[in-house]
XYZ file of C-alpha atoms in Angstrom:
573
model
C -41.301 -33.438 -39.159
C -39.979 -34.737 -35.824
C -42.154 -34.231 -32.897
C -40.524 -32.754 -29.698
C -41.267 -35.028 -26.553
C -43.857 -33.559 -24.165
C -42.740 -32.535 -20.736
C -45.393 -33.068 -18.007
C -45.755 -29.409 -16.527
C -45.647 -30.580 -12.752
C -44.794 -28.801 -9.567
C -41.478 -30.461 -9.537
C -40.646 -29.545 -13.088
C -41.683 -26.039 -12.405
C -39.465 -26.026 -9.100
C -36.617 -27.287 -11.149
C -37.053 -24.549 -13.936
C -37.130 -21.803 -11.084
C -33.831 -23.308 -9.544
C -32.081 -22.949 -12.833
C -33.287 -19.651 -13.295
C -32.204 -18.542 -9.841
C -28.981 -20.014 -10.219
C -28.333 -18.214 -13.441
C -29.612 -14.881 -12.043
C -28.798 -14.788 -8.173
C -25.066 -15.430 -7.300
C -25.439 -15.484 -3.283
C -28.383 -18.122 -4.076
C -26.097 -20.276 -6.353
C -23.466 -20.162 -4.064
C -25.618 -21.581 -1.196
C -27.742 -24.095 -3.259
C -25.420 -25.662 -6.066
C -23.645 -27.903 -3.577
C -20.296 -26.099 -3.145
C -17.728 -27.354 -0.780
C -15.252 -25.231 0.842
C -12.400 -26.593 3.142
C -14.463 -30.002 3.175
C -17.639 -28.488 4.360
C -20.627 -27.604 2.407
C -20.637 -23.884 1.638
C -22.500 -21.834 4.040
C -22.838 -18.596 5.606
C -23.449 -19.778 8.964
C -20.496 -18.472 11.042
C -19.756 -16.031 8.148
C -23.025 -13.993 8.419
C -20.888 -10.719 7.623
C -20.016 -12.219 4.289
C -23.828 -12.429 3.052
C -24.336 -8.736 2.122
C -20.753 -8.728 0.796
C -21.731 -11.414 -1.775
C -24.653 -9.671 -2.849
C -22.480 -6.368 -3.327
C -19.778 -8.343 -5.347
C -22.701 -9.413 -7.845
C -24.663 -6.193 -7.913
C -24.593 -4.832 -11.295
C -25.099 -1.342 -10.206
C -21.972 -1.424 -7.859
C -19.465 -0.626 -10.537
C -16.314 -0.025 -7.736
C -16.171 -2.076 -4.570
C -13.516 -1.526 -1.842
C -12.776 -4.385 0.521
C -10.456 -3.265 3.562
C -9.902 -6.326 5.201
C -8.014 -8.561 7.744
C -6.356 -11.618 6.669
C -8.166 -14.919 6.169
C -11.609 -13.362 5.950
C -12.882 -15.236 2.917
C -12.947 -12.524 0.410
C -10.749 -13.999 -2.285
C -12.892 -16.897 -2.300
C -15.931 -14.810 -2.964
C -14.073 -13.080 -5.929
C -12.988 -16.280 -7.487
C -16.414 -17.803 -7.140
C -18.335 -14.798 -8.678
C -15.807 -14.671 -11.473
C -16.440 -18.325 -12.526
C -20.382 -17.925 -12.009
C -20.486 -14.644 -13.996
C -18.038 -16.454 -16.815
C -20.679 -19.277 -17.002
C -23.755 -17.262 -16.910
C -23.170 -14.627 -19.469
C -22.015 -11.799 -16.926
C -18.438 -11.845 -18.228
C -18.632 -13.040 -21.625
C -14.929 -11.518 -22.519
C -13.622 -12.726 -18.947
C -11.956 -11.576 -16.055
C -8.522 -10.263 -15.161
C -7.164 -10.972 -11.767
C -4.324 -8.717 -10.609
C -1.793 -9.394 -8.029
C 1.363 -7.499 -7.270
C 3.496 -9.747 -9.546
C 3.572 -13.303 -11.123
C 5.102 -15.099 -7.848
C 1.852 -13.759 -5.902
C -0.581 -14.743 -8.909
C 0.992 -18.366 -8.911
C 0.722 -18.445 -5.468
C -2.933 -17.473 -5.191
C -3.934 -19.899 -7.779
C -2.173 -22.899 -6.393
C -3.176 -22.264 -2.788
C -6.719 -20.712 -3.344
C -8.102 -21.255 -6.656
C -6.900 -24.736 -7.532
C -8.136 -26.203 -4.241
C -11.715 -24.757 -4.690
C -11.878 -26.330 -8.430
C -10.504 -29.923 -7.129
C -13.149 -29.751 -4.544
C -16.210 -29.120 -6.753
C -17.104 -31.348 -9.504
C -19.440 -28.662 -10.865
C -16.531 -26.229 -11.333
C -14.370 -28.714 -12.968
C -17.040 -29.590 -15.182
C -17.514 -25.992 -16.516
C -13.515 -25.445 -17.140
C -13.349 -27.194 -20.340
C -10.412 -25.883 -22.327
C -7.391 -23.878 -20.920
C -6.585 -25.186 -17.313
C -3.354 -23.713 -16.601
C -2.005 -22.217 -13.236
C -2.555 -18.502 -14.417
C -5.714 -19.189 -16.642
C -8.982 -20.821 -16.261
C -11.252 -20.906 -19.316
C -15.118 -21.301 -19.197
C -16.519 -21.305 -22.698
C -15.079 -18.176 -24.598
C -14.371 -16.204 -21.194
C -11.277 -16.800 -19.217
C -10.005 -15.961 -15.706
C -6.488 -14.631 -16.126
C -4.071 -14.012 -13.239
C -1.097 -11.748 -13.508
C 1.314 -9.422 -12.002
C 0.949 -5.796 -12.249
C 4.250 -4.330 -10.676
C 7.375 -3.597 -12.970
C 9.833 -3.929 -10.238
C 9.777 -7.798 -9.740
C 7.834 -8.388 -12.929
C 9.043 -6.039 -15.580
C 6.619 -7.782 -18.074
C 3.540 -7.489 -16.059
C 2.434 -4.200 -16.924
C 3.336 -4.854 -20.496
C 1.138 -8.046 -20.356
C -2.031 -6.043 -19.529
C -2.318 -4.277 -22.755
C -3.123 -7.607 -24.432
C -6.305 -8.198 -22.668
C -9.842 -7.194 -23.113
C -11.943 -8.151 -20.232
C -15.378 -7.344 -18.470
C -14.154 -7.152 -14.799
C -10.827 -6.522 -13.244
C -9.972 -7.566 -9.587
C -6.990 -5.813 -7.767
C -5.892 -8.213 -4.908
C -3.325 -7.200 -2.185
C -3.301 -3.635 -3.760
C -1.108 -2.721 -0.645
C 1.978 -4.420 -2.445
C 1.740 -2.319 -5.800
C 4.538 -0.386 -6.500
C 3.068 1.762 -9.354
C -0.449 2.988 -9.051
C -0.374 4.188 -12.420
C -0.867 0.577 -13.548
C -4.490 0.615 -11.989
C -5.586 2.886 -15.009
C -3.871 0.766 -17.425
C -5.672 -2.141 -16.075
C -9.036 -0.547 -16.064
C -8.560 0.396 -19.726
C -8.853 -3.381 -20.599
C -12.431 -2.914 -19.992
C -13.075 -0.012 -22.391
C -14.824 -2.299 -24.882
C -16.923 -3.938 -22.336
C -20.510 -4.023 -23.300
C -22.676 -6.473 -21.497
C -26.748 -6.996 -21.530
C -27.487 -8.845 -18.767
C -30.741 -9.609 -16.853
C -32.074 -5.964 -18.059
C -29.077 -4.377 -17.320
C -27.068 -2.717 -19.842
C -23.122 -2.520 -18.298
C -20.601 -0.705 -20.074
C -16.935 -0.242 -18.883
C -16.739 -3.026 -16.742
C -16.241 -3.244 -12.723
C -13.301 -2.877 -10.584
C -13.115 -4.596 -7.167
C -9.856 -3.709 -4.784
C -9.206 -5.862 -1.804
C -6.212 -5.881 0.600
C -4.972 -5.515 4.253
C -4.253 -2.157 4.865
C -0.956 -0.581 6.106
C -0.587 3.265 6.242
C -3.673 5.337 6.954
C -4.928 7.066 3.968
C -2.819 5.213 1.470
C -3.328 2.063 -0.689
C -6.475 0.368 0.428
C -7.306 2.780 2.995
C -7.051 5.661 0.629
C -9.612 3.821 -1.521
C -11.563 3.154 1.687
C -11.511 6.231 3.652
C -10.034 8.807 0.904
C -7.159 10.544 0.676
C -7.394 14.419 1.246
C -5.979 16.868 -1.069
C -2.747 18.848 -0.144
C -4.302 21.989 0.285
C -6.790 20.574 2.734
C -9.642 21.465 0.577
C -11.646 18.227 -0.892
C -10.245 14.936 -1.912
C -7.283 13.688 -3.889
C -9.216 10.361 -3.752
C -12.648 10.232 -2.963
C -13.884 7.911 0.019
C -16.223 5.022 -0.204
C -19.400 4.864 1.906
C -17.288 3.035 4.497
C -19.627 0.270 5.544
C -18.935 -1.351 9.130
C -20.540 -4.377 10.777
C -22.604 -3.188 13.900
C -23.714 -5.867 16.442
C -26.959 -5.188 18.294
C -26.843 -5.913 22.171
C -29.379 -8.461 23.281
C -29.786 -6.939 26.394
C -30.040 -3.269 25.675
C -30.346 -2.923 22.127
C -27.467 -0.653 21.688
C -25.489 -1.046 18.434
C -21.874 -1.459 18.427
C -18.969 -1.240 15.996
C -16.202 -3.341 17.426
C -13.397 -1.431 15.513
C -14.668 1.966 16.876
C -14.477 0.603 20.326
C -11.154 -1.126 20.079
C -9.689 -2.069 22.763
C -12.656 -1.400 25.010
C -14.984 -3.807 23.260
C -13.024 -6.892 24.344
C -13.310 -7.674 28.266
C -11.183 -10.341 29.817
C -12.823 -13.091 31.412
C -10.344 -15.642 32.361
C -6.539 -15.357 31.626
C -5.652 -18.835 32.814
C -8.726 -20.093 30.095
C -7.597 -17.539 27.679
C -11.278 -16.287 27.494
C -12.777 -12.768 26.822
C -16.101 -11.322 25.350
C -16.959 -8.863 22.740
C -18.957 -6.451 24.933
C -21.472 -3.964 24.139
C -20.248 -0.452 24.455
C -23.138 0.871 26.774
C -23.931 -2.082 29.121
C -20.719 -4.230 28.702
C -22.896 -7.442 28.122
C -21.848 -10.064 25.520
C -22.424 -9.634 21.905
C -23.330 -12.120 19.288
C -21.154 -11.519 16.297
C -23.657 -13.327 14.178
C -26.077 -10.720 14.838
C -24.917 -7.830 12.666
C -25.760 -5.734 9.980
C -23.573 -3.489 7.702
C -23.869 0.310 8.115
C -22.528 3.066 6.007
C -20.780 6.002 7.604
C -20.782 7.984 4.586
C -24.230 6.718 2.940
C -24.107 9.596 0.395
C -20.951 8.034 -1.149
C -21.416 6.363 -4.566
C -18.404 4.142 -4.120
C -19.310 0.991 -1.989
C -16.796 0.067 0.690
C -16.566 -2.637 3.462
C -14.262 -2.931 6.359
C -13.771 -6.503 7.487
C -11.995 -7.453 10.734
C -11.121 -10.441 12.644
C -13.011 -8.793 15.540
C -16.060 -10.336 14.509
C -14.636 -13.761 13.098
C -15.938 -16.871 14.884
C -12.383 -18.692 14.265
C -10.261 -15.987 16.052
C -10.100 -15.788 19.916
C -10.547 -12.199 21.057
C -8.372 -12.626 24.161
C -5.425 -13.393 22.016
C -6.012 -10.099 20.241
C -6.220 -8.423 23.322
C -3.225 -9.797 25.153
C -1.207 -9.196 22.077
C -2.284 -5.477 22.365
C -1.363 -5.427 26.107
C 1.849 -6.748 25.629
C 2.856 -4.566 22.385
C 3.706 -7.486 20.254
C 4.034 -6.659 16.551
C 1.674 -3.855 16.754
C 1.433 -3.254 12.873
C 0.736 -7.033 12.459
C -1.883 -6.838 15.181
C -3.550 -3.704 13.572
C -3.129 -4.618 9.941
C -3.658 -8.331 9.494
C -5.855 -8.967 12.624
C -7.993 -5.906 12.962
C -7.882 -4.869 9.370
C -6.947 -1.111 10.649
C -4.150 0.949 9.142
C -1.567 1.616 11.850
C 1.762 3.381 11.969
C 4.236 3.765 14.831
C 5.234 7.009 15.889
C 9.047 6.811 14.868
C 7.887 4.897 11.368
C 7.277 8.356 9.553
C 8.541 11.791 9.219
C 6.002 14.368 9.503
C 6.166 17.649 7.190
C 6.058 19.939 10.606
C 8.989 17.902 11.787
C 11.110 18.764 8.655
C 10.154 22.534 8.297
C 11.069 22.891 12.366
C 14.784 22.136 11.140
C 14.599 25.449 8.766
C 17.047 28.327 9.759
C 16.894 31.546 8.819
C 19.486 31.647 5.854
C 18.512 31.101 2.526
C 19.763 28.200 0.195
C 23.416 28.675 -0.901
C 23.841 29.579 -4.357
C 27.471 27.972 -4.452
C 29.751 26.432 -1.814
C 33.297 26.057 -1.055
C 33.114 22.696 0.132
C 33.963 20.018 0.824
C 29.910 18.735 0.202
C 28.307 15.466 -0.451
C 25.537 15.173 -2.900
C 22.668 12.754 -3.498
C 20.948 12.278 -6.938
C 17.668 10.538 -7.425
C 17.515 9.982 -11.272
C 14.276 9.903 -13.339
C 12.794 7.385 -15.778
C 14.539 9.519 -18.657
C 16.843 12.480 -19.008
C 14.587 15.376 -19.600
C 12.578 14.542 -16.474
C 13.558 15.801 -13.057
C 16.632 14.593 -11.333
C 16.147 15.432 -7.633
C 19.081 16.677 -5.749
C 20.152 17.068 -2.092
C 23.598 18.851 -1.265
C 24.792 18.846 2.495
C 27.986 18.939 4.372
C 29.039 18.691 8.179
C 30.660 20.818 10.471
C 31.792 20.709 14.201
C 28.709 20.528 16.278
C 26.277 19.943 13.120
C 26.249 16.352 11.778
C 24.535 17.438 8.585
C 23.557 20.997 7.277
C 21.860 20.994 3.897
C 23.403 23.761 1.392
C 20.968 23.146 -1.488
C 17.646 21.332 -2.300
C 16.692 21.483 -6.130
C 15.937 19.538 -9.142
C 17.677 19.668 -12.462
C 16.821 17.874 -15.872
C 19.979 16.667 -17.365
C 23.240 15.047 -16.489
C 25.200 18.004 -17.546
C 23.515 20.172 -15.207
C 24.286 17.525 -12.482
C 27.779 17.885 -13.356
C 27.687 21.765 -13.118
C 26.638 21.275 -9.478
C 29.789 18.982 -8.784
C 31.718 22.064 -9.432
C 29.664 24.869 -8.311
C 29.442 23.153 -4.603
C 32.714 21.362 -4.823
C 31.197 18.054 -4.207
C 33.778 15.569 -2.788
C 31.563 12.543 -2.859
C 28.310 12.073 -4.821
C 26.130 9.076 -4.673
C 23.537 8.935 -7.791
C 20.647 6.177 -8.157
C 22.296 3.462 -10.279
C 18.866 3.086 -11.872
C 16.914 3.125 -14.104
C 19.429 4.349 -16.633
C 22.292 2.361 -15.439
C 24.489 3.121 -18.580
C 24.325 6.846 -18.272
C 24.914 6.852 -14.423
C 28.066 4.875 -14.955
C 29.469 7.227 -17.682
C 28.542 10.211 -15.240
C 30.515 8.288 -12.613
C 33.595 7.640 -15.045
C 33.583 11.218 -15.697
C 34.174 12.233 -11.879
C 36.305 9.170 -11.309
C 36.862 8.626 -7.507
C 34.039 11.046 -6.454
C 30.738 9.566 -7.843
C 29.122 6.141 -6.915
C 26.270 4.603 -8.035
C 23.886 3.071 -5.307
C 21.657 -0.032 -5.340
C 19.489 -1.120 -2.560
C 20.013 -4.401 -1.072
C 17.227 -5.916 0.777
C 19.167 -8.156 2.748
C 22.415 -6.698 3.576
C 23.413 -5.941 6.869
C 25.538 -3.137 8.657
C 27.155 -0.053 6.869
C 26.959 0.714 3.150
C 29.550 -1.330 1.066
C 31.826 0.637 -1.277
C 33.169 -0.976 -4.413
C 35.819 1.219 -6.243
C 36.247 -1.328 -8.976
C 33.012 -0.484 -10.663
C 32.217 2.834 -8.700
C 29.138 1.398 -7.074
C 27.648 1.178 -3.419
C 25.042 -1.012 -1.647
C 23.138 -0.333 1.441
C 20.045 -1.993 3.248
C 17.000 -0.061 2.132
C 15.482 -0.154 5.373
C 18.584 0.619 7.505
C 19.089 3.744 5.368
C 15.823 5.072 5.617
C 15.913 4.491 9.300
C 19.064 6.566 9.889
C 17.428 9.432 7.744
C 14.167 9.291 9.874
C 16.484 9.040 13.307
C 18.185 12.279 12.037
C 15.132 14.194 11.491
C 13.517 13.111 14.466
C 16.633 13.565 16.561
C 16.963 17.046 15.014
C 20.670 16.246 13.669
C 19.887 18.107 10.443
C 19.841 21.770 9.582
C 17.837 22.966 6.666
C 17.801 26.619 5.123
C 14.910 28.758 5.606
C 11.628 27.699 4.098
C 10.908 27.847 0.189
C 8.937 26.065 -2.220
C 11.596 23.399 -2.922
C 12.248 23.118 0.885
C 8.265 22.272 1.362
C 8.542 19.900 -1.497
C 11.459 18.232 0.244
C 9.553 18.043 3.484
C 6.639 16.491 1.587
C 8.691 13.816 -0.142
C 10.103 12.873 3.378
C 6.593 12.306 4.713
C 5.645 10.113 1.819
C 7.334 7.060 2.984
C 6.024 5.081 6.053
C 7.700 1.958 7.806
C 5.557 -0.936 8.316
C 5.963 -4.712 9.551
C 5.251 -7.468 7.114
C 4.962 -10.996 8.009
C 5.586 -13.763 5.629
C 2.531 -16.228 5.609
C 4.910 -19.194 4.588
C 7.651 -18.836 7.214
C 6.009 -16.393 9.810
C 9.020 -14.248 9.771
C 8.738 -10.655 10.271
C 10.464 -7.822 8.480
C 10.345 -3.868 8.597
C 10.036 -2.454 5.051
C 9.402 1.306 3.969
C 6.504 1.696 1.777
C 6.106 4.596 -0.839
C 2.778 6.591 -0.050
C 3.474 9.426 -2.454
C 6.431 11.286 -4.598
C 9.412 10.485 -2.395
C 12.090 11.294 -4.749
C 13.960 13.899 -2.758
C 13.877 11.318 0.437
C 15.863 8.894 -1.688
C 18.465 11.829 -2.640
C 18.741 12.647 0.937
C 19.549 9.161 2.138
C 22.032 8.920 -0.921
C 23.660 12.506 0.408
C 23.773 10.838 3.916
C 25.891 7.805 2.535
C 28.136 10.167 0.589
C 28.313 12.456 3.897
C 30.407 9.729 5.607
C 33.014 9.725 3.092
C 34.036 13.253 3.496
C 35.558 15.678 5.953
C 33.999 18.451 7.965
C 33.835 21.791 6.581
C 35.838 24.282 8.460
C 34.717 27.827 8.372
C 37.668 30.183 7.306
C 38.636 32.454 10.556
C 38.335 36.233 10.094
C 41.307 38.276 9.978
C 41.340 40.836 13.012
C 41.870 44.525 12.272
C 44.919 44.833 14.830
C 44.918 48.920 14.290
C 41.102 48.937 14.988
C 41.758 46.970 18.038
C 44.534 48.812 19.532
C 42.574 52.071 19.003
C 39.779 50.436 20.675
C 41.832 49.384 23.674
C 43.666 52.512 23.879
C 40.328 54.514 23.835
C 39.171 52.377 26.821
C 42.299 52.939 28.923
C 41.924 56.661 28.395
C 38.222 56.867 29.533
């Protein structure tokens, strides 16, 4: 029998064993003590004090859902990647981790610009990744970190690809760019068979982490963080998180200040010439130390954990520049969303429900119309589901008067509306069923056009009578609809259930400003925040309306005999 070499039980040996065990049990401790390098500097929470509790929350087995509503460039993606590697190495994620981004292009960009530099700078991580090492997959032992897209618009196979994975953890990054929130449930199903026994915990069903820069209030990441109220005003459609904010304690008076709550008064200019400002106590106006803070939950009874992370407490952002941008109203959406981490929408960037209902008259929707009229149709994914229809016309003094707002379930029924309302021009959504849309257009040759949004097209809609198609810039046509509603240029029938649904659909889009990280260019885009089918059909109707004439109400025939008797009667009085 071969004897095992004896190991001297010294203090140094015990210390080494303790170090190994700590590194296997405590992710924040490992991050600090394993010699990691980030951006050529040793890993440290110094000047990133707000991250320390977040690192602990990311690793907490009892935190099953984590929401990080954040400003840009605050170190959260790095934290999620490091924890994924650490967890796969130490048995926390034996099946692996699914890292989801809007599409394959986003996934490749994150891998190349954030994940690969971390690996390249750290020999320890390089030693762990011993097998598959591709742009979109990093394998440690039997577990893999898999990066993929989940949108169907730009990456049609993304949602299909999700069905082939089985993992213990899913990270949803840049969720604000997600075009189908139904894919969240699809991704979470990948953890149905996750059963992990780890350090005394039995973790079943995995964990979900969501992180993103916000855009519109109570939607996307802000909907997960602050909740989405139910439409009837009672309860929540999406339950809020516990909403933790970074509170700074004033060294002078002891008052705690949440900078986001006090913006912009929390920043006081010291010198415009030197571009210097301080973050000030809400009570005594003395300067605050952004390193001396603590996380405070505004809704402590909520079970979902959420953190709000802002550049207001970043050591690497000059608060004077934030204040100057606010004072001069420059790129306000970028300021609030990307820098402050606060959802924001400009007054003219949304149609409110009450604005639509204020356009309603006293007459009911028309059961038929002699025309000429224009019709817009938003088609469903498949026939049998709802086609959303808006029919309108114009007359002297009224740029757009809606005759009918409804839905149908077959192309045949849409054809019946063409006759019933004497539709002179109809614009239908060209997708998703392009073949049936084309057949429908051919059945009403010259009167029906298939619409396609063109993101970079300038000017008016372009009509093509060779293939009966029309293209328009998506932002411009939604801007036009918004201006008409805000300017009360549209008249609606009296309120009914369909009119109320129409108003809600018009509300369920919001315009936001997006900044390209690579080029710095800024563009405006309309984001879906709920069911918006009638809004698209209204846009298509407006396009069609430009191509038809005005409706002229028939003149009433006068009763000359009655008029003569009335006049004679007056004369004999």
